[in-house]
XYZ file of N, CA and C in Angstrom:
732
model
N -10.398 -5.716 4.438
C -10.574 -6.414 3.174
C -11.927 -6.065 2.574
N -11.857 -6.103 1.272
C -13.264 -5.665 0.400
C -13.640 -7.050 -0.199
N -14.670 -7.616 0.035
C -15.354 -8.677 -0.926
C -16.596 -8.452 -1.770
N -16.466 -8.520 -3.272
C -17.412 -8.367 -3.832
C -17.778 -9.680 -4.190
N -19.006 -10.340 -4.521
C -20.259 -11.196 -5.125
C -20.557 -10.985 -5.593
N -20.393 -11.886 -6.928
C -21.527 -12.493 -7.841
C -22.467 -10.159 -8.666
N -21.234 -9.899 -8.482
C -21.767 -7.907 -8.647
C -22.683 -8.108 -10.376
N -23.426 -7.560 -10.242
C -24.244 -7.744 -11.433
C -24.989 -6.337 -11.773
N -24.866 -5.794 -12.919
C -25.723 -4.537 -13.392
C -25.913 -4.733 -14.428
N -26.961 -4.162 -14.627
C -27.855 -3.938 -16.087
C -28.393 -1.885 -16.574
N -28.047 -1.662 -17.669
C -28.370 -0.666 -17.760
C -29.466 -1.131 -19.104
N -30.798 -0.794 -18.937
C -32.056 -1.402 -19.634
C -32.002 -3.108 -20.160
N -31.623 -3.407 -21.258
C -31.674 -4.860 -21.258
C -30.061 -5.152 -21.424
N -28.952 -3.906 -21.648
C -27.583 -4.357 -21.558
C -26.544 -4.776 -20.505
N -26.503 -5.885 -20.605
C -25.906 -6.127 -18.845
C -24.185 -5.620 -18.532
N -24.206 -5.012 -18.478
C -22.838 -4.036 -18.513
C -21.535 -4.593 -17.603
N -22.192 -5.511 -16.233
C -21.135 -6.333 -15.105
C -21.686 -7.441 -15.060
N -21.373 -8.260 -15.403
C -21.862 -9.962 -15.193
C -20.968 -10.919 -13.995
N -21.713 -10.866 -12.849
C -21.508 -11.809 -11.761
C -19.782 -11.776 -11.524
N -19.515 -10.245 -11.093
C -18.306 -10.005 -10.964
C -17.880 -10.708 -9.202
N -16.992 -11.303 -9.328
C -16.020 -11.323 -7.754
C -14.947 -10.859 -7.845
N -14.368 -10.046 -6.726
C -13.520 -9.835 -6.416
C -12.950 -9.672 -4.812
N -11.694 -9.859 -4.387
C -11.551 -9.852 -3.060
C -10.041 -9.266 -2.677
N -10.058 -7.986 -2.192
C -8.922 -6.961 -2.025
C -8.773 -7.084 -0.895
N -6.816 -7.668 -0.623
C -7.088 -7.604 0.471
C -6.766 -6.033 1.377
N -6.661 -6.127 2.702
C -6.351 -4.910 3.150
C -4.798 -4.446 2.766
N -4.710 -3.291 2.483
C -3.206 -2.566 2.170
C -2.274 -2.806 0.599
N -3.453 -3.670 -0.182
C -3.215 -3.979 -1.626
C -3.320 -2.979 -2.170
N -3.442 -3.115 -3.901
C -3.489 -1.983 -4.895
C -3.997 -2.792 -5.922
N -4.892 -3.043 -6.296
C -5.368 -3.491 -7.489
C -5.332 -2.696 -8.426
N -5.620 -3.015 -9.955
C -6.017 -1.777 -10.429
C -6.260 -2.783 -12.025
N -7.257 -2.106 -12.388
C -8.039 -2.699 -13.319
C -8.016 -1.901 -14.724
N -7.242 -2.701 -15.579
C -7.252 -2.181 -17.496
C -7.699 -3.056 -18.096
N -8.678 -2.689 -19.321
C -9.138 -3.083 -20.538
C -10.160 -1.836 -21.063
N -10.625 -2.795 -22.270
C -10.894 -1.338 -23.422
C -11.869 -0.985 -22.535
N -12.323 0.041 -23.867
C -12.985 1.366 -23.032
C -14.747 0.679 -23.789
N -15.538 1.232 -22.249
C -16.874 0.317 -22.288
C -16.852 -0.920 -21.950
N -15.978 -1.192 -21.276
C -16.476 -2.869 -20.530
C -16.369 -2.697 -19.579
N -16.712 -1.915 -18.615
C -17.717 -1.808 -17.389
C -16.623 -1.076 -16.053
N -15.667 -0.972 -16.597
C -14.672 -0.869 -15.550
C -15.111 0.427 -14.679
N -15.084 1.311 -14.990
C -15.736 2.439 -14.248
C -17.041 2.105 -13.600
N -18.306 1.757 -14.344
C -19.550 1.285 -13.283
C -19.135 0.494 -12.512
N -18.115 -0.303 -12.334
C -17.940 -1.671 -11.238
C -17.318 -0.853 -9.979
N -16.766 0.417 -10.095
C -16.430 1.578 -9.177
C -17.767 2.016 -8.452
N -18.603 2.607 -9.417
C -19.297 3.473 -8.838
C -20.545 2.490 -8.299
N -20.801 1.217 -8.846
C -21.477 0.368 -7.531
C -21.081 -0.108 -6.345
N -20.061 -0.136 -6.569
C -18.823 0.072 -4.768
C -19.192 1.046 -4.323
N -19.353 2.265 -4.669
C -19.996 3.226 -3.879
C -20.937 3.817 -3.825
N -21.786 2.702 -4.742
C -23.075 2.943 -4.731
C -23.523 4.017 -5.220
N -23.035 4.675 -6.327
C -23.561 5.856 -7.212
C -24.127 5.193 -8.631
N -23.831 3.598 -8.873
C -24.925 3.057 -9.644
C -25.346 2.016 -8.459
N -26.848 1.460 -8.396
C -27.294 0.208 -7.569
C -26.945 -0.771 -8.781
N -26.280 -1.994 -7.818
C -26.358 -3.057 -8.655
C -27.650 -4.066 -8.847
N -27.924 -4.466 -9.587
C -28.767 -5.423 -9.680
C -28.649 -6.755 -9.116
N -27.754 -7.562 -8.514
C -27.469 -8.528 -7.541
C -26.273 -8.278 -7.395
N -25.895 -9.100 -6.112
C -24.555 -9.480 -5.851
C -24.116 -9.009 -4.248
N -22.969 -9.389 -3.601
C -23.034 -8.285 -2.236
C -21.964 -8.254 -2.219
N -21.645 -7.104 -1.133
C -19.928 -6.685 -0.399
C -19.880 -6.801 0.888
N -18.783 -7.107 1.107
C -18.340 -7.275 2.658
C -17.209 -6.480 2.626
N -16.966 -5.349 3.750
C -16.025 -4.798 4.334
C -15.433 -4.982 5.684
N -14.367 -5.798 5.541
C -14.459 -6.213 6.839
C -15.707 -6.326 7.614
N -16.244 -6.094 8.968
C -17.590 -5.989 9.619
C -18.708 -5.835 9.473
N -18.654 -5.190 7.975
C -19.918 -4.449 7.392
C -20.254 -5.867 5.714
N -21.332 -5.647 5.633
C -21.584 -6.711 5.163
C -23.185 -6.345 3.904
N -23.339 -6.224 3.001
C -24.672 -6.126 2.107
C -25.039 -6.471 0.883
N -26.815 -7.270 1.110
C -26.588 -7.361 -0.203
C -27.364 -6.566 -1.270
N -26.699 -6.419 -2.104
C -27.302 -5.023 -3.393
C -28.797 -5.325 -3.605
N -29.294 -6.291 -3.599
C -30.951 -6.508 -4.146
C -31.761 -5.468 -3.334
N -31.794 -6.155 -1.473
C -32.612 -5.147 0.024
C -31.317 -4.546 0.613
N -30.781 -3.266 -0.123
C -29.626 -2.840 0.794
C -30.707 -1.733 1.283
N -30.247 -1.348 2.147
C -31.055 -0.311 3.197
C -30.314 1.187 3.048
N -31.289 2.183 3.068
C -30.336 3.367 2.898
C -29.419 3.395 4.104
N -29.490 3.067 5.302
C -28.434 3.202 6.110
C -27.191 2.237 5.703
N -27.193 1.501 5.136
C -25.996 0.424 4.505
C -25.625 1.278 3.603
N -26.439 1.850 2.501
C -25.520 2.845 1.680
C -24.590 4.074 2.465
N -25.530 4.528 3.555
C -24.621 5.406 3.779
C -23.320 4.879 4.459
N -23.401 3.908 4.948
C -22.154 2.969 5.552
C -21.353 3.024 4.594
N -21.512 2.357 3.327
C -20.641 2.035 2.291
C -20.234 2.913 2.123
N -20.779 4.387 1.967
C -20.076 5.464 1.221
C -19.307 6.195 2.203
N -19.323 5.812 3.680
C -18.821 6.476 4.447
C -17.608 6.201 4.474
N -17.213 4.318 3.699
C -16.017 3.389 4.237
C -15.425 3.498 2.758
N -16.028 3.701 1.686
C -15.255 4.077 0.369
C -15.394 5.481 0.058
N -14.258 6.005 -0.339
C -13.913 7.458 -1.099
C -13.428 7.103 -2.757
N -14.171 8.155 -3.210
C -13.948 8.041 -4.611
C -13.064 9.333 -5.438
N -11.959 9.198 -6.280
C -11.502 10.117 -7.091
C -12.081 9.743 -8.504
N -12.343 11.200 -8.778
C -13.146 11.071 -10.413
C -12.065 11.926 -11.239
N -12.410 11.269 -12.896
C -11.698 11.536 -13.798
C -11.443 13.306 -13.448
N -12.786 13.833 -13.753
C -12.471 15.007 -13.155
C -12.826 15.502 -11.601
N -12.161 15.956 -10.816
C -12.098 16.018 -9.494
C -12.989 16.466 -8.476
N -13.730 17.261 -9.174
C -15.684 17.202 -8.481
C -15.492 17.908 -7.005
N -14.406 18.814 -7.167
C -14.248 19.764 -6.016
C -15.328 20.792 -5.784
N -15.424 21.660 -4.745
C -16.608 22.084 -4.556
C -15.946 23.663 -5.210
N -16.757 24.210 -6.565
C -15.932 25.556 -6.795
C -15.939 26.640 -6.448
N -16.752 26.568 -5.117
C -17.001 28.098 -4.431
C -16.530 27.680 -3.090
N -15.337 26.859 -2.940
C -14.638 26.226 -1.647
C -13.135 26.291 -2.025
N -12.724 26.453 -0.989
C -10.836 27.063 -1.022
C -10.197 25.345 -1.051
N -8.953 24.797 -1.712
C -8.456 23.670 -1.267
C -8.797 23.133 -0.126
N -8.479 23.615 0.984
C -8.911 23.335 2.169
C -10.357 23.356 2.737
N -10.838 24.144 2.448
C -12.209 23.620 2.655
C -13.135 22.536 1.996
N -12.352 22.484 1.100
C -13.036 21.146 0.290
C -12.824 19.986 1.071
N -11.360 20.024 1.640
C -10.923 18.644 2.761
C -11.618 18.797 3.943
N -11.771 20.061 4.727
C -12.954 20.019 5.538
C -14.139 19.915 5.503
N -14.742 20.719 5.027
C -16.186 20.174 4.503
C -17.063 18.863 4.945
N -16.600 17.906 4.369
C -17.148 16.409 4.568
C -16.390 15.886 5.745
N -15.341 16.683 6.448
C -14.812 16.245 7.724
C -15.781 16.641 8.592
N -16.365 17.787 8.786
C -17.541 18.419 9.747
C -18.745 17.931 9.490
N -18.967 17.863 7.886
C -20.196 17.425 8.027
C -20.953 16.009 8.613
N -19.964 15.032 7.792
C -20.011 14.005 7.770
C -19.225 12.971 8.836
N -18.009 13.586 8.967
C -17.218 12.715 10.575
C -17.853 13.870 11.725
N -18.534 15.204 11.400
C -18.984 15.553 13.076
C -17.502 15.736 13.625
N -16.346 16.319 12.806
C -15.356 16.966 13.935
C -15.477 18.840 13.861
N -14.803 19.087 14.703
C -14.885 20.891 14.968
C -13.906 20.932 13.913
N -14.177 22.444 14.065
C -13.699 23.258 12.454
C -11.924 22.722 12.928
N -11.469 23.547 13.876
C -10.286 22.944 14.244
C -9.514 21.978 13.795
N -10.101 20.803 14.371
C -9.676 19.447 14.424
C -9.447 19.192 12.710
N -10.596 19.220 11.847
C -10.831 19.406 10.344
C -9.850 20.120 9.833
N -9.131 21.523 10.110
C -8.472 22.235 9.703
C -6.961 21.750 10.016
N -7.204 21.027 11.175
C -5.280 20.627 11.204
C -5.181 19.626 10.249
N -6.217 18.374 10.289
C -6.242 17.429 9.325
C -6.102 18.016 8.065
N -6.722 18.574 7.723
C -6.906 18.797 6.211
C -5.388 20.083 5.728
N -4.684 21.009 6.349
C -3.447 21.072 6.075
C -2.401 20.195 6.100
N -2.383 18.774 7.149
C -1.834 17.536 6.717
C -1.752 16.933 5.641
N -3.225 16.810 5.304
C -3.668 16.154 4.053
C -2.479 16.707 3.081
N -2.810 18.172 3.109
C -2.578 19.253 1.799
C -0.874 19.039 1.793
N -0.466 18.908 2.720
C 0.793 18.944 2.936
C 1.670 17.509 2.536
N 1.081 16.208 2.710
C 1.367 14.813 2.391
C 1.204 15.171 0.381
N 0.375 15.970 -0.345
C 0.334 15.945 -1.653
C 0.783 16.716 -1.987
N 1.880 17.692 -1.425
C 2.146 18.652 -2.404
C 1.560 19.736 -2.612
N 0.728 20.234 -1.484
C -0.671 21.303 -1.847
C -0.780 22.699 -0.713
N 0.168 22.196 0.433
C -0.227 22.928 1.297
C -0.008 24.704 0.818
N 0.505 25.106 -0.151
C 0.967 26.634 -0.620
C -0.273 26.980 -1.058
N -0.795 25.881 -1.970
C -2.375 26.350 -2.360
C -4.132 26.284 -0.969
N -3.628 26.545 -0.330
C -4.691 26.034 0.903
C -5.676 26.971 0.837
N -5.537 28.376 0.379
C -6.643 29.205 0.330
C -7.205 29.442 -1.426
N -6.381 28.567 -2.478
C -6.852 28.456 -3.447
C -8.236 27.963 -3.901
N -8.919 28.454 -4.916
C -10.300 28.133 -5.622
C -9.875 27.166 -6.483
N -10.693 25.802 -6.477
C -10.097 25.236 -8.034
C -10.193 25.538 -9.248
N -10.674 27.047 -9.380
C -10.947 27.729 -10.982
C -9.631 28.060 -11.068
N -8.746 28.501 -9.936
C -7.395 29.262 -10.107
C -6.195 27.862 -9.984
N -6.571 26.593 -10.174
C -5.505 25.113 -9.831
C -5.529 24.722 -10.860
N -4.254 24.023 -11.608
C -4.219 23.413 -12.538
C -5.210 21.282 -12.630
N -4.776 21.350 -13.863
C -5.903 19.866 -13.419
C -5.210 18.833 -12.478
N -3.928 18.847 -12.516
C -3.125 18.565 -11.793
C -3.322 18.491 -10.201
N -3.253 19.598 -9.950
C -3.461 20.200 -8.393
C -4.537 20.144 -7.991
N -5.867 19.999 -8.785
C -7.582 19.565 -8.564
C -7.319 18.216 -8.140
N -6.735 17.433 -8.870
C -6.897 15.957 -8.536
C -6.006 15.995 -7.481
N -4.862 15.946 -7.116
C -4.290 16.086 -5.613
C -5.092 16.498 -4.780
N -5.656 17.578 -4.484
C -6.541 17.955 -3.875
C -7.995 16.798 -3.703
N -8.309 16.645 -4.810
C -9.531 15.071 -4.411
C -8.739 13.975 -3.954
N -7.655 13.544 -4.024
C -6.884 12.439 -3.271
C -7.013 13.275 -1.852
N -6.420 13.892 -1.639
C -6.341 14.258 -0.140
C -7.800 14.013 0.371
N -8.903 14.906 -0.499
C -10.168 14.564 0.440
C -10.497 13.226 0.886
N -10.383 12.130 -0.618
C -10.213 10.634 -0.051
C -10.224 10.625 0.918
N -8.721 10.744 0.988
C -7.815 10.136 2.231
C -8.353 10.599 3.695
N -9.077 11.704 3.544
C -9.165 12.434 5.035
C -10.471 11.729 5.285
N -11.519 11.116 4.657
C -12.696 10.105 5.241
C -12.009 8.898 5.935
N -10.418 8.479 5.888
C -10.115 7.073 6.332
C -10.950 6.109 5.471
N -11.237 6.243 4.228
C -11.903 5.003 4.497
C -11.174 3.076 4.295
N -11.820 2.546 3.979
C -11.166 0.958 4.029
C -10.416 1.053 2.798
N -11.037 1.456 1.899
C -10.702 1.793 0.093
C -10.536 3.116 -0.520
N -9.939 3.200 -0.999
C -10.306 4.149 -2.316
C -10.264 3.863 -3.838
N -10.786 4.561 -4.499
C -11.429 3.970 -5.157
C -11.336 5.232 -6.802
N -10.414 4.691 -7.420
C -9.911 6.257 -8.203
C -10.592 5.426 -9.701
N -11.396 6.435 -10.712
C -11.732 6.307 -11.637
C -10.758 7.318 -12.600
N -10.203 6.447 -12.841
C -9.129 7.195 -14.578
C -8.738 8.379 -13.829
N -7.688 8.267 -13.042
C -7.710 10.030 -12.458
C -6.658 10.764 -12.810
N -6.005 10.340 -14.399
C -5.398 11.459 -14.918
C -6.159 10.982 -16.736
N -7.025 10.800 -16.839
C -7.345 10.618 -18.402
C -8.098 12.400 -18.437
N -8.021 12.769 -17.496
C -8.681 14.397 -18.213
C -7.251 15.259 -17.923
N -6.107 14.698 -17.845
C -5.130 15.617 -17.523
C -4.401 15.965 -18.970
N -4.098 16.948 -19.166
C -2.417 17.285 -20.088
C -1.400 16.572 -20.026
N -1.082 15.782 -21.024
C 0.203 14.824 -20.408
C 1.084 15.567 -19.323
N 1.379 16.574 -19.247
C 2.962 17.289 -18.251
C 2.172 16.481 -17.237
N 1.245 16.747 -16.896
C 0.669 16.929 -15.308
C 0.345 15.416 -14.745
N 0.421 14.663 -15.545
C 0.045 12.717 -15.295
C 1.229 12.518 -13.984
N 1.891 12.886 -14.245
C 3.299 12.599 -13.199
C 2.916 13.091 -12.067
N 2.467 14.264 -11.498
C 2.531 14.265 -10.216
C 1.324 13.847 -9.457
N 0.416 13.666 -10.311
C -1.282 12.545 -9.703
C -0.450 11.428 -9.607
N 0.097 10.852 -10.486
C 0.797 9.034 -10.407
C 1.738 8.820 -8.590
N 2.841 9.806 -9.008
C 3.699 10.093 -7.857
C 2.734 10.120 -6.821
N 1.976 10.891 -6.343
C 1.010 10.843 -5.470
C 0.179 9.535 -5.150
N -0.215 8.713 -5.773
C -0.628 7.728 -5.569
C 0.410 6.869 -5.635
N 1.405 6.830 -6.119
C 2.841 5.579 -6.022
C 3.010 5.691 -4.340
N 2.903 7.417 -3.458
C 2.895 7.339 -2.379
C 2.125 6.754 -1.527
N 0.679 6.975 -1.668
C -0.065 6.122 -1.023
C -0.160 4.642 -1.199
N 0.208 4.076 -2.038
C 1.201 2.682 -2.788
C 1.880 2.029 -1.340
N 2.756 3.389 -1.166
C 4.047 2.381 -0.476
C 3.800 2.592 1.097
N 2.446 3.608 1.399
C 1.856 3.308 2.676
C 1.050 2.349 3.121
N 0.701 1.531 2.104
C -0.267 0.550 1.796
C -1.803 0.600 2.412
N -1.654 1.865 1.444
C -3.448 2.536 1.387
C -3.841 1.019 0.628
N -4.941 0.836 0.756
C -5.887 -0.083 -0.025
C -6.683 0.866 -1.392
N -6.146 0.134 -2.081
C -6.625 1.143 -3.518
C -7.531 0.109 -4.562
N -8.313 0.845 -5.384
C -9.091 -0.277 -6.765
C -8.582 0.953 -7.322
N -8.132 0.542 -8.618
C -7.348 2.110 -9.670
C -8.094 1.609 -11.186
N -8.805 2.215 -11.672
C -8.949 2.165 -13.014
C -8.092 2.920 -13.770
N -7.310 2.407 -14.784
C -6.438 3.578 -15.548
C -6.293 2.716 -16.597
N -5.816 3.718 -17.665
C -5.242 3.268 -18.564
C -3.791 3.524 -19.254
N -3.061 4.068 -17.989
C -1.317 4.201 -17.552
C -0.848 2.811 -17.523
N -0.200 1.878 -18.128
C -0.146 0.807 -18.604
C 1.277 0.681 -17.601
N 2.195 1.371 -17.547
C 3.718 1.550 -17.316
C 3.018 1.782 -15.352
N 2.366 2.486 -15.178
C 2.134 3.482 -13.824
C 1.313 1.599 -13.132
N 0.522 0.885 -13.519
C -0.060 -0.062 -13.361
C 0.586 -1.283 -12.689
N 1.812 -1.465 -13.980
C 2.966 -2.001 -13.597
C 3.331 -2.016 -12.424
N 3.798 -0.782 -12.040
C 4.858 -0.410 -11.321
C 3.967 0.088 -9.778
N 2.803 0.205 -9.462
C 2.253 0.093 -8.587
C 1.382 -0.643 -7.938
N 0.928 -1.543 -8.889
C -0.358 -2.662 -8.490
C -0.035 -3.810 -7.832
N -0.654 -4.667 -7.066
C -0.126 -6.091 -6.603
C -0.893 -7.180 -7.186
N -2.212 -6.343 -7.894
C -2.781 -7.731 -8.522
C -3.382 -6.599 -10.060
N -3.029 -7.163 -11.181
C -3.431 -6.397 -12.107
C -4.778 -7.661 -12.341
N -6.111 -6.637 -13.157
C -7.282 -6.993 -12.995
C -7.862 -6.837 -14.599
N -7.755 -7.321 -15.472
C -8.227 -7.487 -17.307
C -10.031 -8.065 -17.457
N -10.511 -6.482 -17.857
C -12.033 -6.592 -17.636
C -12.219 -6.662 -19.057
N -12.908 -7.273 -19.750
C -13.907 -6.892 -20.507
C -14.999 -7.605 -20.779
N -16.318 -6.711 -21.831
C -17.131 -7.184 -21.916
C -18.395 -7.380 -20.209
N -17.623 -6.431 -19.772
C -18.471 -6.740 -18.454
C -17.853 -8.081 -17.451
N -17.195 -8.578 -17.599
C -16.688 -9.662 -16.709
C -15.024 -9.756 -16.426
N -14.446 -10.486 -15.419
C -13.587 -10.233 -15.179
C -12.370 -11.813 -16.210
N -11.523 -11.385 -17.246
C -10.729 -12.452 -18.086
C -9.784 -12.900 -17.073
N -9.046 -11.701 -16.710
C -7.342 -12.322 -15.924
C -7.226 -11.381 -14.987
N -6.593 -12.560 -13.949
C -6.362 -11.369 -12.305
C -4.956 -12.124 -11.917
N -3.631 -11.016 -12.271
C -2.240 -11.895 -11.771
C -1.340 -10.551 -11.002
N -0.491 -10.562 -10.439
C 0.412 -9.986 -10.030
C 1.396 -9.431 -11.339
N 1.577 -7.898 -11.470
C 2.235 -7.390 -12.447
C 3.162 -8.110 -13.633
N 4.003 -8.815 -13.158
C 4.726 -9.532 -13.858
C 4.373 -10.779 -14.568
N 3.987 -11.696 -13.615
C 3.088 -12.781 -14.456
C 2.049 -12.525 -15.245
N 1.559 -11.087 -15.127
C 0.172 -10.810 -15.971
C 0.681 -10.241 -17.323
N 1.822 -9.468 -16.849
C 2.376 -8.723 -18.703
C 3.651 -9.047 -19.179
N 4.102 -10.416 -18.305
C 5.447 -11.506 -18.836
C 4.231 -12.576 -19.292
N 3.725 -13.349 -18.643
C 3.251 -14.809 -19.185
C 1.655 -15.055 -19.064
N 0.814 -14.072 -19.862
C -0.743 -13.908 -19.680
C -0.776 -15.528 -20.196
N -2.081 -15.639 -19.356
C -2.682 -17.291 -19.487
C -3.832 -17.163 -20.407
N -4.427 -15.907 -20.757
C -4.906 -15.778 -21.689
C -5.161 -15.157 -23.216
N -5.537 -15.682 -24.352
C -5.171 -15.495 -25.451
C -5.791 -13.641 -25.446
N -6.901 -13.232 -25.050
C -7.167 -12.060 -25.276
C -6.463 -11.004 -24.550
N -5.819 -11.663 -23.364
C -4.719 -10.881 -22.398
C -4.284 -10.581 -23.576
N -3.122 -11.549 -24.191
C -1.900 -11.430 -24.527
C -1.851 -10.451 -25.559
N -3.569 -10.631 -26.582
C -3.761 -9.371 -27.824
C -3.840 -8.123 -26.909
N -4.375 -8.002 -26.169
C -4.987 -7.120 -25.556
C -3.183 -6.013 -24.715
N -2.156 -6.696 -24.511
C -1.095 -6.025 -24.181
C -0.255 -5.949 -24.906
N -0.554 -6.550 -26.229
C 0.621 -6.733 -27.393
C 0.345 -4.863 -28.216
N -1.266 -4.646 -28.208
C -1.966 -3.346 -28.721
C -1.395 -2.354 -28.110
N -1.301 -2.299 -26.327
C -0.603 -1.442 -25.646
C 1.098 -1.009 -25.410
N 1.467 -1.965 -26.371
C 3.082 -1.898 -26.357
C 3.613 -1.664 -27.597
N 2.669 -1.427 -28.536
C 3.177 -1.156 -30.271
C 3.512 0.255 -29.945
């Protein structure tokens, strides 16, 4: 389980997350829509600590910190136990598919090339990827980049993952097989936080849908009660815009 506190950031005097909670449990799918600029992406990347928050703490199961005196060894904890997919896929471009999944297996889990290499053709093979294994991502569609960063996810184990918009840089054709791919890890009951703005894909994979704006969190319901009977008036504008 992931527990966030009271999460708070400021970028100069604009406070961008105001005293966010949230609490995922293990093998859920959250996934969080509203407009664009109310914080939904930074509330990601202080989970993994690529922005510091200005108060608040997380608990991961065992592991436990709070953002004000976190210690660099707590960051590296955190980032060891969350994996992140980015809009665009932040593969390494002088690294083959597969070495991108190894890579942070050797470096960072300390396994032999081996061990890394069976894993990471697994990986490649659970998304749809294993044909491309000696591919560059200059020669992969955007499609097949982001499969490829899901797999790396996945090969840290960690408690979460943690996907920022990970088809808003795609070509519509190609949205379908990133979604499919994550509908899979869905029904393995990976523990996911999903920012998107796939309204239909949200639906149909989330267990608790999450309505941010303005930096704070409005409405947190289970798919159906959230886009059949919102309890709130800005919900209800706010999904009436997405269905015209």
């Amino acid at each position: 389980m992931i527990e966030i506190k009271n999460l708070t950031k400021k970028f100069d005097q604009q406070e961008v997350l105001k005293d966010i909670d949230l609490k995922i449990e293990k093998g859920k799918v959250f996934v969080i829509i509203g407009p664009s600029g109310t914080g939904k992406s930074t509330l990601l990347r202080c989970i993994n600590m690529l922005e510091k928050p200005d108060k608040g703490s997380i608990r991961l199961e065992d592991f436990e910190a709070d953002f004000t005196n976190i210690t660099k060894k707590q960051i590296q904890t955190l980032r060891s136990r969350t994996s992140m997919v980015f809009q665009n896929s932040n593969l390494y471009r002088n690294k083959t598919a597969l070495e991108n999944i190894t890579t942070p297996l050797i470096l960072v889990k300390k396994m032999n090339r081996t061990e890394a290499e069976k894993i990471g053709m697994e990986l490649l093979n659970r998304v749809g990827m294993l044909e491309k294994k000696d591919s560059y991502p200059e020669t992969l569609s955007g499609g097949e980049r982001q499969r490829v960063g899901i797999a790396r996810a996945m090969g840290m184990e960690p408690d979460i993952i943690l996907f920022d918009e990970p088809t808003s840089a795609l070509d519509p054709e190609l949205v379908g097989e990133v979604l499919e791919v994550i509908k899979n890890l869905a029904a393995q009951h990976t523990t996911m936080l999903i920012v998107t703005h796939e309204m239909k894909f949200a639906r149909n994979v989330a267990d608790q849908i999450v309505f941010m704006e303005k930096g704070h969190i409005v409405e947190m319901a289970p798919p159906e009660e959230f886009f059949e009977h919102p309890k709130q008036e800005r919900t209800r504008q706010f999904i009436n815009r997405q269905v015209q």
